[in-house]
Tab-separated table of N, CA and C in Angstrom:
chain	number	residue	atom	x	y	z
A	1	UNK	N	93.439	33.379	116.642
A	1	UNK	CA	92.310	34.201	117.181
A	1	UNK	C	92.531	34.423	118.593
A	2	UNK	N	92.336	35.733	118.877
A	2	UNK	CA	92.668	36.167	120.282
A	2	UNK	C	91.276	35.608	121.163
A	3	UNK	N	91.632	35.530	122.393
A	3	UNK	CA	90.635	35.109	123.467
A	3	UNK	C	89.448	35.967	123.298
A	4	UNK	N	88.268	35.534	123.701
A	4	UNK	CA	86.947	36.225	123.641
A	4	UNK	C	87.074	37.413	124.580
A	5	UNK	N	87.824	37.450	125.891
A	5	UNK	CA	87.907	38.746	126.405
A	5	UNK	C	88.665	39.603	125.983
A	6	UNK	N	89.548	39.343	124.904
A	6	UNK	CA	90.415	40.468	124.225
A	6	UNK	C	89.289	40.942	123.321
A	7	UNK	N	88.516	40.018	122.571
A	7	UNK	CA	87.691	40.412	121.496
A	7	UNK	C	86.595	41.466	122.068
A	8	UNK	N	86.037	41.190	123.355
A	8	UNK	CA	85.100	42.104	123.918
A	8	UNK	C	85.642	43.437	124.486
A	9	UNK	N	87.098	43.309	124.912
A	9	UNK	CA	87.455	44.561	125.254
A	9	UNK	C	87.861	45.363	124.108
A	10	UNK	N	88.144	45.015	122.964
A	10	UNK	CA	88.279	45.724	121.666
A	10	UNK	C	86.797	46.194	121.387
A	11	UNK	N	85.853	45.442	121.468
A	11	UNK	CA	84.442	45.933	121.017
A	11	UNK	C	84.078	47.053	121.906
A	12	UNK	N	84.398	47.041	123.177
A	12	UNK	CA	84.262	48.234	124.153
A	12	UNK	C	84.816	49.413	123.742
A	13	UNK	N	86.075	49.310	123.369
A	13	UNK	CA	86.817	50.469	122.780
A	13	UNK	C	86.192	51.044	121.687
A	14	UNK	N	85.842	50.250	120.619
A	14	UNK	CA	85.229	50.655	119.519
A	14	UNK	C	83.853	51.408	119.856
A	15	UNK	N	83.048	50.740	120.621
A	15	UNK	CA	81.893	51.479	120.983
A	15	UNK	C	82.162	52.694	121.770
A	16	UNK	N	83.037	52.908	122.307
A	16	UNK	CA	83.395	54.359	123.215
A	16	UNK	C	83.770	55.279	122.103
A	17	UNK	N	84.362	54.732	121.045
A	17	UNK	CA	84.619	55.671	119.945
A	17	UNK	C	83.630	56.052	118.912
A	18	UNK	N	82.518	55.453	119.003
A	18	UNK	CA	81.521	55.489	117.910
A	18	UNK	C	80.437	56.602	118.187
A	19	UNK	N	80.877	57.646	118.492
A	19	UNK	CA	80.039	58.986	118.569
A	19	UNK	C	80.875	60.052	118.219
A	20	UNK	N	80.341	60.910	117.281
A	20	UNK	CA	80.944	62.146	116.621
A	20	UNK	C	81.946	62.760	117.481
A	21	UNK	N	81.154	63.149	118.495
A	21	UNK	CA	81.920	64.133	119.602
A	21	UNK	C	82.957	63.501	120.380
A	22	UNK	N	82.946	62.129	120.425
A	22	UNK	CA	84.141	61.390	121.256
A	22	UNK	C	85.096	61.187	120.085
A	23	UNK	N	84.976	61.189	118.713
A	23	UNK	CA	85.900	61.234	117.682
A	23	UNK	C	86.451	62.496	117.791
A	24	UNK	N	85.819	63.584	117.938
A	24	UNK	CA	86.521	65.000	117.878
A	24	UNK	C	87.370	65.377	119.198
A	25	UNK	N	86.972	64.716	120.179
A	25	UNK	CA	87.531	64.729	121.331
A	25	UNK	C	89.082	64.123	121.322
A	26	UNK	N	89.122	62.970	120.799
A	26	UNK	CA	90.328	62.186	120.605
A	26	UNK	C	91.119	62.837	119.550
A	27	UNK	N	90.557	63.481	118.602
A	27	UNK	CA	91.269	64.396	117.559
A	27	UNK	C	92.042	65.619	118.196
A	28	UNK	N	91.215	66.082	118.993
A	28	UNK	CA	91.630	67.411	119.931
A	28	UNK	C	92.943	66.760	120.701
A	29	UNK	N	92.635	65.760	121.440
A	29	UNK	CA	93.668	65.275	122.489
A	29	UNK	C	94.972	64.551	121.684
A	30	UNK	N	94.807	64.465	120.613
A	30	UNK	CA	95.922	63.811	119.691
A	30	UNK	C	97.064	64.958	119.647
A	31	UNK	N	96.450	66.301	119.521
A	31	UNK	CA	97.315	67.355	119.385
A	31	UNK	C	98.039	67.694	120.569
A	32	UNK	N	97.158	67.602	121.668
A	32	UNK	CA	97.881	67.905	122.978
A	32	UNK	C	96.639	67.695	123.988
A	33	UNK	N	97.369	67.526	125.581
A	33	UNK	CA	96.397	67.424	126.732
A	33	UNK	C	95.394	68.659	126.504
A	34	UNK	N	94.216	68.398	127.177
A	34	UNK	CA	93.354	69.483	127.158
A	34	UNK	C	92.461	69.533	128.403
A	35	UNK	N	92.033	70.621	128.924
A	35	UNK	CA	90.929	70.464	129.958
A	35	UNK	C	89.595	70.684	129.512
A	36	UNK	N	88.559	70.571	130.005
A	36	UNK	CA	87.052	70.456	129.593
A	36	UNK	C	86.925	71.819	128.906
A	37	UNK	N	87.193	73.055	129.557
A	37	UNK	CA	86.753	74.277	128.875
A	37	UNK	C	87.611	74.512	127.590
A	38	UNK	N	88.543	73.918	127.433
A	38	UNK	CA	89.423	74.021	126.200
A	38	UNK	C	88.765	73.214	125.027
A	39	UNK	N	88.196	72.038	125.508
A	39	UNK	CA	87.380	71.148	124.574
A	39	UNK	C	86.050	71.759	124.077
A	40	UNK	N	85.411	72.503	125.242
A	40	UNK	CA	84.101	73.131	124.815
A	40	UNK	C	84.272	74.193	123.886
A	41	UNK	N	85.432	74.964	124.228
A	41	UNK	CA	85.625	76.154	123.088
A	41	UNK	C	86.064	75.540	121.705
A	42	UNK	N	86.799	74.380	121.695
A	42	UNK	CA	87.275	73.989	120.485
A	42	UNK	C	86.119	73.278	119.623
A	43	UNK	N	85.101	72.706	120.325
A	43	UNK	CA	84.122	71.739	119.687
A	43	UNK	C	82.712	72.522	119.837
A	44	UNK	N	82.488	73.534	120.421
A	44	UNK	CA	81.348	74.198	120.245
A	44	UNK	C	80.096	73.230	120.812
A	45	UNK	N	80.381	72.496	121.872
A	45	UNK	CA	79.213	71.855	122.519
A	45	UNK	C	79.458	72.109	123.957
A	46	UNK	N	78.420	71.752	124.818
A	46	UNK	CA	78.171	72.336	126.129
A	46	UNK	C	79.062	71.611	127.103
A	47	UNK	N	79.604	72.205	128.061
A	47	UNK	CA	80.323	71.549	129.312
A	47	UNK	C	79.718	70.185	129.794
A	48	UNK	N	78.423	70.226	129.937
A	48	UNK	CA	77.913	69.030	130.512
A	48	UNK	C	78.223	67.750	129.461
A	49	UNK	N	77.983	68.145	128.276
A	49	UNK	CA	78.129	66.981	127.162
A	49	UNK	C	79.389	66.637	127.170
A	50	UNK	N	80.324	67.545	127.089
A	50	UNK	CA	81.844	66.995	127.140
A	50	UNK	C	82.265	66.156	128.073
A	51	UNK	N	81.963	66.567	129.383
A	51	UNK	CA	82.192	65.790	130.615
A	51	UNK	C	81.454	64.418	130.504
A	52	UNK	N	80.207	64.316	129.843
A	52	UNK	CA	79.598	62.972	129.810
A	52	UNK	C	80.573	62.118	128.774
A	53	UNK	N	80.851	62.737	127.654
A	53	UNK	CA	81.573	61.973	126.625
A	53	UNK	C	82.959	61.474	127.188
A	54	UNK	N	83.747	62.420	127.988
A	54	UNK	CA	84.973	62.062	128.709
A	54	UNK	C	84.808	61.117	129.607
A	55	UNK	N	83.682	60.943	130.423
A	55	UNK	CA	83.496	59.773	131.273
A	55	UNK	C	83.273	58.501	130.608
A	56	UNK	N	82.744	58.483	129.332
A	56	UNK	CA	82.592	57.168	128.499
A	56	UNK	C	84.014	57.009	127.970
A	57	UNK	N	84.789	57.889	127.412
A	57	UNK	CA	86.413	57.577	127.103
A	57	UNK	C	87.257	57.149	128.010
A	58	UNK	N	86.867	57.580	129.338
A	58	UNK	CA	87.519	57.505	130.426
A	58	UNK	C	87.359	55.776	130.976
A	59	UNK	N	86.253	55.460	130.965
A	59	UNK	CA	85.779	54.289	131.379
A	59	UNK	C	86.238	53.026	130.561
A	60	UNK	N	86.478	53.532	129.203
A	60	UNK	CA	86.783	52.429	128.249
A	60	UNK	C	88.522	52.486	128.077
A	61	UNK	N	88.924	53.085	128.880
A	61	UNK	CA	90.498	53.193	128.810
A	61	UNK	C	91.154	53.998	127.802
A	62	UNK	N	90.367	55.033	127.155
A	62	UNK	CA	90.995	55.646	126.091
A	62	UNK	C	91.589	57.058	126.432
A	63	UNK	N	91.178	57.618	127.466
A	63	UNK	CA	91.689	58.742	128.112
A	63	UNK	C	92.056	58.687	129.463
A	64	UNK	N	92.869	59.323	129.860
A	64	UNK	CA	92.890	59.616	131.543
A	64	UNK	C	93.256	61.040	131.852
A	65	UNK	N	92.831	61.304	132.905
A	65	UNK	CA	92.649	62.878	133.572
A	65	UNK	C	93.752	62.832	134.767
A	66	UNK	N	94.142	64.130	134.662
A	66	UNK	CA	95.245	64.348	135.860
A	66	UNK	C	94.911	65.694	136.304
A	67	UNK	N	94.679	65.799	137.669
A	67	UNK	CA	94.309	67.180	138.083
A	67	UNK	C	95.459	67.942	138.217
A	68	UNK	N	95.125	69.221	137.745
A	68	UNK	CA	96.269	70.255	138.157
A	68	UNK	C	95.562	71.364	138.576
A	69	UNK	N	95.330	71.598	139.835
A	69	UNK	CA	95.027	72.605	140.512
A	69	UNK	C	93.472	72.449	140.683
A	70	UNK	N	92.712	73.335	140.010
A	70	UNK	CA	91.155	73.037	139.879
A	70	UNK	C	90.690	72.349	138.769
A	71	UNK	N	91.662	72.391	137.740
A	71	UNK	CA	91.226	71.662	136.428
A	71	UNK	C	91.832	70.161	136.447
A	72	UNK	N	91.051	69.506	135.473
A	72	UNK	CA	91.585	68.240	135.224
A	72	UNK	C	92.179	68.282	133.560
A	73	UNK	N	93.286	67.766	133.330
A	73	UNK	CA	93.957	67.811	132.136
A	73	UNK	C	93.853	66.422	131.633
A	74	UNK	N	93.087	66.335	130.365
A	74	UNK	CA	92.742	64.846	129.529
A	74	UNK	C	93.849	64.757	128.705
A	75	UNK	N	94.218	63.379	128.563
A	75	UNK	CA	95.141	63.004	127.678
A	75	UNK	C	94.774	61.684	127.136
A	76	UNK	N	95.320	61.344	125.752
A	76	UNK	CA	94.992	59.957	125.404
A	76	UNK	C	95.980	58.998	126.045
A	77	UNK	N	95.367	57.774	126.344
A	77	UNK	CA	96.328	56.581	127.150
A	77	UNK	C	97.339	56.308	126.225
A	78	UNK	N	97.182	56.172	125.008
A	78	UNK	CA	98.280	55.893	123.944
A	78	UNK	C	97.946	56.189	122.548
A	79	UNK	N	98.732	55.912	121.588
A	79	UNK	CA	98.768	56.684	120.263
A	79	UNK	C	97.928	55.535	119.351
A	80	UNK	N	97.771	54.216	119.826
A	80	UNK	CA	97.018	53.353	118.852
A	80	UNK	C	95.617	53.891	118.685
A	81	UNK	N	95.006	54.185	119.769
A	81	UNK	CA	93.499	54.724	119.491
A	81	UNK	C	93.511	55.753	118.723
A	82	UNK	N	94.514	56.771	118.733
A	82	UNK	CA	94.315	57.998	117.869
A	82	UNK	C	94.494	57.505	116.403
A	83	UNK	N	95.327	56.521	115.991
A	83	UNK	CA	95.509	55.767	114.898
A	83	UNK	C	94.218	55.441	114.277
A	84	UNK	N	93.455	54.689	115.097
A	84	UNK	CA	92.031	54.258	114.771
A	84	UNK	C	91.130	55.263	114.277
A	85	UNK	N	91.179	56.476	115.145
A	85	UNK	CA	90.201	57.392	114.610
A	85	UNK	C	90.990	58.190	113.575
A	86	UNK	N	92.012	58.406	113.247
A	86	UNK	CA	92.697	58.913	112.198
A	86	UNK	C	92.172	58.316	110.802
A	87	UNK	N	92.378	57.061	110.919
A	87	UNK	CA	92.157	56.098	109.721
A	87	UNK	C	90.633	56.134	109.572
A	88	UNK	N	89.887	56.006	110.312
A	88	UNK	CA	88.327	56.118	110.301
A	88	UNK	C	87.956	57.355	109.398
A	89	UNK	N	88.484	58.390	110.093
A	89	UNK	CA	88.226	59.858	109.395
A	89	UNK	C	88.655	59.907	107.918
A	90	UNK	N	90.044	59.418	107.599
A	90	UNK	CA	90.345	59.607	106.377
A	90	UNK	C	89.643	58.548	105.468
A	91	UNK	N	89.238	57.446	105.976
A	91	UNK	CA	88.488	56.608	105.162
A	91	UNK	C	87.146	56.990	104.846
A	92	UNK	N	86.588	57.840	105.741
A	92	UNK	CA	85.186	58.343	105.634
A	92	UNK	C	85.359	59.627	104.490
A	93	UNK	N	86.465	60.035	104.581
A	93	UNK	CA	86.693	61.453	103.668
A	93	UNK	C	87.051	60.949	102.363
A	94	UNK	N	87.341	59.729	102.191
A	94	UNK	CA	87.768	59.195	100.705
A	94	UNK	C	86.214	58.706	100.165
A	95	UNK	N	85.379	58.453	100.862
A	95	UNK	CA	84.068	57.625	100.459
A	95	UNK	C	83.257	58.484	99.745
């Protein structure tokens, strides 16, 4: 059994992924790094909402941002998290 701290960290990650918009963001970032306005266009939600969800994902260590001029490009920290999301979506589609 993993230590309690590890289980708590895993719970934080799963809570961060537990919103449809955040799942969609992870699926978009799985394809390539994106800036906020690209995510707004792809997902059809407002810029403030995308930014709020990116803050949650960043705080949980799911995504990281890198400034490129006036824009910040977001990318997934690693592929493990995208596998969790892809598997969850596939499971939901089977249901």
